[in-house]
Coordinates of C-alpha atoms in Angstrom, one line a residue:
M74 CA 0.0 0.0 -0.1
S75 CA 1.4 3.4 -1.2
T76 CA 1.6 6.5 1.4
T77 CA -1.3 8.0 -0.2
E78 CA -3.6 5.0 0.0
D79 CA -2.2 4.6 3.8
A80 CA -3.5 8.2 4.7
A81 CA -6.8 7.6 2.8
A82 CA -7.3 4.4 4.8
D83 CA -6.7 6.2 8.3
R84 CA -8.9 8.9 7.2
S85 CA -11.7 6.6 6.3
A86 CA -11.3 4.7 9.4
D87 CA -12.0 7.6 11.2
E88 CA -15.2 8.6 9.4
L89 CA -18.4 8.8 11.7
L90 CA -21.5 6.6 10.4
D91 CA -24.9 6.1 11.5
V92 CA -25.4 2.9 13.2
V93 CA -28.9 1.4 12.1
D94 CA -31.5 -1.4 13.8
A95 CA -32.8 -4.3 11.4
E96 CA -35.6 -1.8 10.2
D97 CA -33.0 0.6 8.9
R98 CA -33.6 3.1 11.9
V99 CA -30.4 5.0 13.4
V100 CA -29.8 3.9 17.1
G101 CA -26.0 5.3 17.5
Q102 CA -23.0 6.5 15.7
A103 CA -19.2 4.8 15.7
R104 CA -16.2 5.6 13.7
R105 CA -16.1 3.6 10.4
G106 CA -13.1 1.3 11.6
D107 CA -15.0 0.5 14.9
V108 CA -18.2 -0.3 12.7
Y109 CA -16.3 -2.8 10.3
A110 CA -14.5 -4.3 13.6
R111 CA -17.5 -4.8 15.6
R112 CA -19.7 -5.8 12.7
L113 CA -22.3 -2.7 13.5
R114 CA -25.1 -2.4 11.0
H115 CA -24.7 0.7 9.1
R116 CA -26.0 2.2 5.6
C117 CA -24.2 2.0 1.9
V118 CA -25.1 3.0 -1.3
F119 CA -24.5 1.1 -4.6
V120 CA -24.6 3.3 -7.7
L121 CA -24.8 1.4 -11.4
A122 CA -23.3 4.0 -14.0
R123 CA -24.2 3.6 -17.6
D124 CA -22.9 5.3 -20.5
A125 CA -24.7 6.5 -23.5
E126 CA -24.3 3.1 -25.2
D127 CA -25.9 1.5 -21.9
R128 CA -22.5 0.0 -21.2
I129 CA -21.9 -0.4 -17.3
F130 CA -19.1 1.1 -15.4
V131 CA -16.6 -1.7 -14.0
H132 CA -13.7 -1.3 -12.1
R133 CA -11.2 -3.0 -9.8
R134 CA -10.8 -1.3 -6.3
T135 CA -7.4 -0.6 -4.9
A136 CA -5.4 -2.3 -2.5
G137 CA -5.6 0.1 0.3
K138 CA -9.6 -0.3 0.6
L139 CA -10.6 -1.1 4.1
V140 CA -13.1 -3.6 2.8
F141 CA -12.9 -6.0 -0.3
P142 CA -9.6 -4.8 -1.4
S143 CA -8.6 -5.5 -4.8
L144 CA -11.8 -7.0 -5.9
H145 CA -14.0 -6.2 -9.1
D146 CA -17.0 -4.0 -8.9
M147 CA -20.1 -3.3 -11.1
F148 CA -21.1 -0.5 -8.7
V149 CA -19.8 2.6 -7.4
G150 CA -20.6 3.8 -4.1
G151 CA -19.6 3.4 -0.5
V152 CA -20.9 4.2 3.1
V153 CA -23.5 6.6 4.2
G154 CA -22.0 9.3 6.4
A155 CA -23.4 10.1 9.9
G156 CA -26.6 12.4 9.3
E157 CA -26.4 11.9 5.5
G158 CA -29.3 10.6 3.4
Y159 CA -29.2 7.7 0.9
D160 CA -29.8 10.2 -1.9
E161 CA -27.3 12.8 -1.0
A162 CA -24.8 9.9 -0.5
A163 CA -25.4 8.0 -3.7
K164 CA -25.0 11.5 -5.5
R165 CA -21.9 12.2 -3.5
E166 CA -20.1 8.6 -3.8
A167 CA -20.9 8.4 -7.5
E168 CA -19.5 11.7 -8.3
E169 CA -16.5 11.5 -6.3
E170 CA -15.5 7.9 -7.6
L171 CA -16.4 8.7 -11.2
G172 CA -14.8 11.8 -11.0
V173 CA -17.7 13.7 -12.6
S174 CA -20.4 16.1 -11.5
G175 CA -24.2 16.9 -12.2
L176 CA -25.2 13.2 -11.8
S177 CA -28.8 12.5 -10.7
P178 CA -28.8 8.7 -9.4
T179 CA -32.4 7.1 -9.7
P180 CA -33.1 5.0 -6.6
L181 CA -34.2 1.5 -7.6
F182 CA -34.4 -0.8 -4.1
R183 CA -33.1 -1.4 -0.8
F184 CA -32.0 -4.5 0.6
L185 CA -30.0 -6.0 4.1
Y186 CA -26.8 -7.2 3.1
E187 CA -25.8 -9.5 6.0
T188 CA -22.8 -12.2 6.3
P189 CA -21.0 -13.4 9.4
E190 CA -18.3 -10.6 8.7
H191 CA -20.4 -7.7 7.6
S192 CA -23.8 -6.1 7.8
W193 CA -25.4 -3.3 6.2
W194 CA -28.6 -1.6 4.6
S195 CA -28.0 -1.1 0.9
A196 CA -29.6 1.3 -1.5
V197 CA -29.2 0.6 -4.9
Y198 CA -29.6 3.2 -7.7
E199 CA -28.8 3.9 -11.5
T200 CA -27.2 6.6 -13.2
R201 CA -25.9 7.8 -16.6
V202 CA -22.5 9.3 -17.2
G203 CA -20.4 10.3 -20.0
A204 CA -17.6 7.9 -21.5
D205 CA -15.1 10.7 -20.1
V206 CA -15.1 9.9 -16.3
H207 CA -11.8 10.5 -14.2
P208 CA -12.1 7.9 -11.5
Q209 CA -10.4 8.7 -8.0
V210 CA -7.0 7.0 -7.8
E211 CA -7.5 6.2 -4.3
E212 CA -10.5 4.0 -5.0
V213 CA -10.1 2.7 -8.7
A214 CA -7.2 0.7 -9.8
W215 CA -8.7 -0.2 -13.2
H216 CA -11.8 0.7 -15.1
D217 CA -13.6 -0.1 -18.3
F218 CA -17.3 0.5 -19.8
L219 CA -18.6 -3.3 -20.5
T220 CA -21.8 -4.3 -22.1
E221 CA -24.0 -6.6 -19.7
R222 CA -23.1 -9.5 -21.7
E223 CA -19.5 -8.8 -21.3
L224 CA -20.2 -8.3 -17.6
T225 CA -22.0 -11.6 -17.3
E226 CA -19.3 -13.4 -19.0
R227 CA -16.8 -12.2 -16.2
L228 CA -18.7 -13.0 -13.4
T229 CA -17.5 -16.4 -12.9
T230 CA -13.7 -15.7 -14.2
W231 CA -13.1 -12.3 -11.9
S232 CA -13.3 -11.9 -8.4
W233 CA -16.0 -9.6 -7.4
V234 CA -17.0 -7.8 -4.1
P235 CA -19.8 -10.0 -2.7
D236 CA -22.1 -7.2 -1.6
G237 CA -21.8 -5.8 -5.2
L238 CA -22.6 -9.5 -6.4
A239 CA -25.7 -9.7 -4.5
A240 CA -26.9 -6.3 -5.6
W241 CA -26.2 -7.2 -8.9
H242 CA -28.1 -10.2 -8.7
R243 CA -31.1 -8.8 -6.9
L244 CA -31.4 -6.0 -9.8
T245 CA -30.9 -8.4 -12.6
R246 CA -33.6 -10.9 -11.3
R247 CA -36.0 -7.5 -10.7
Q248 CA -35.4 -6.7 -14.3
A249 CA -36.3 -10.4 -15.2
D250 CA -39.4 -10.4 -13.5
R251 CA -40.6 -7.0 -15.0
T252 CA -39.9 -8.4 -18.7
G253 CA -41.0 -11.9 -17.9

């Protein structure tokens, strides 16, 4: 991990987050590092970014990420800060991570992501971006725009963040239910 990544990870661990209950009601606040270490339930946003050709922004996370370093993701996003709303966080995270401004993410659905190690309420969004993105180097090690078919072909060959993969499967099931 580089010195820049070390500094970003330290700042990230100190970020204050809302802790929420099983119904997504705020019950307290804690530092991000403590939230992860103690498996406290919190909030996250996932934003699927599509370009004008309907391709999906896919990236590999940097090695310095606190959670799921160096894995691929088809969503941009992150944690919702203390006192911040989902919509506000989706816009902030997408604009920061993609290096663009003026985005208007559309909310799609929410779900509770829980594993023995992690627990967070997840709000899934979609947005449109131009092909000229400038991803944040502290967050994104590699990126490209892929068609849904290209992304699907890579689901079994690339290593993916598990929460993003869970969101992707929910999203594609919802789309199939609407068209089926």
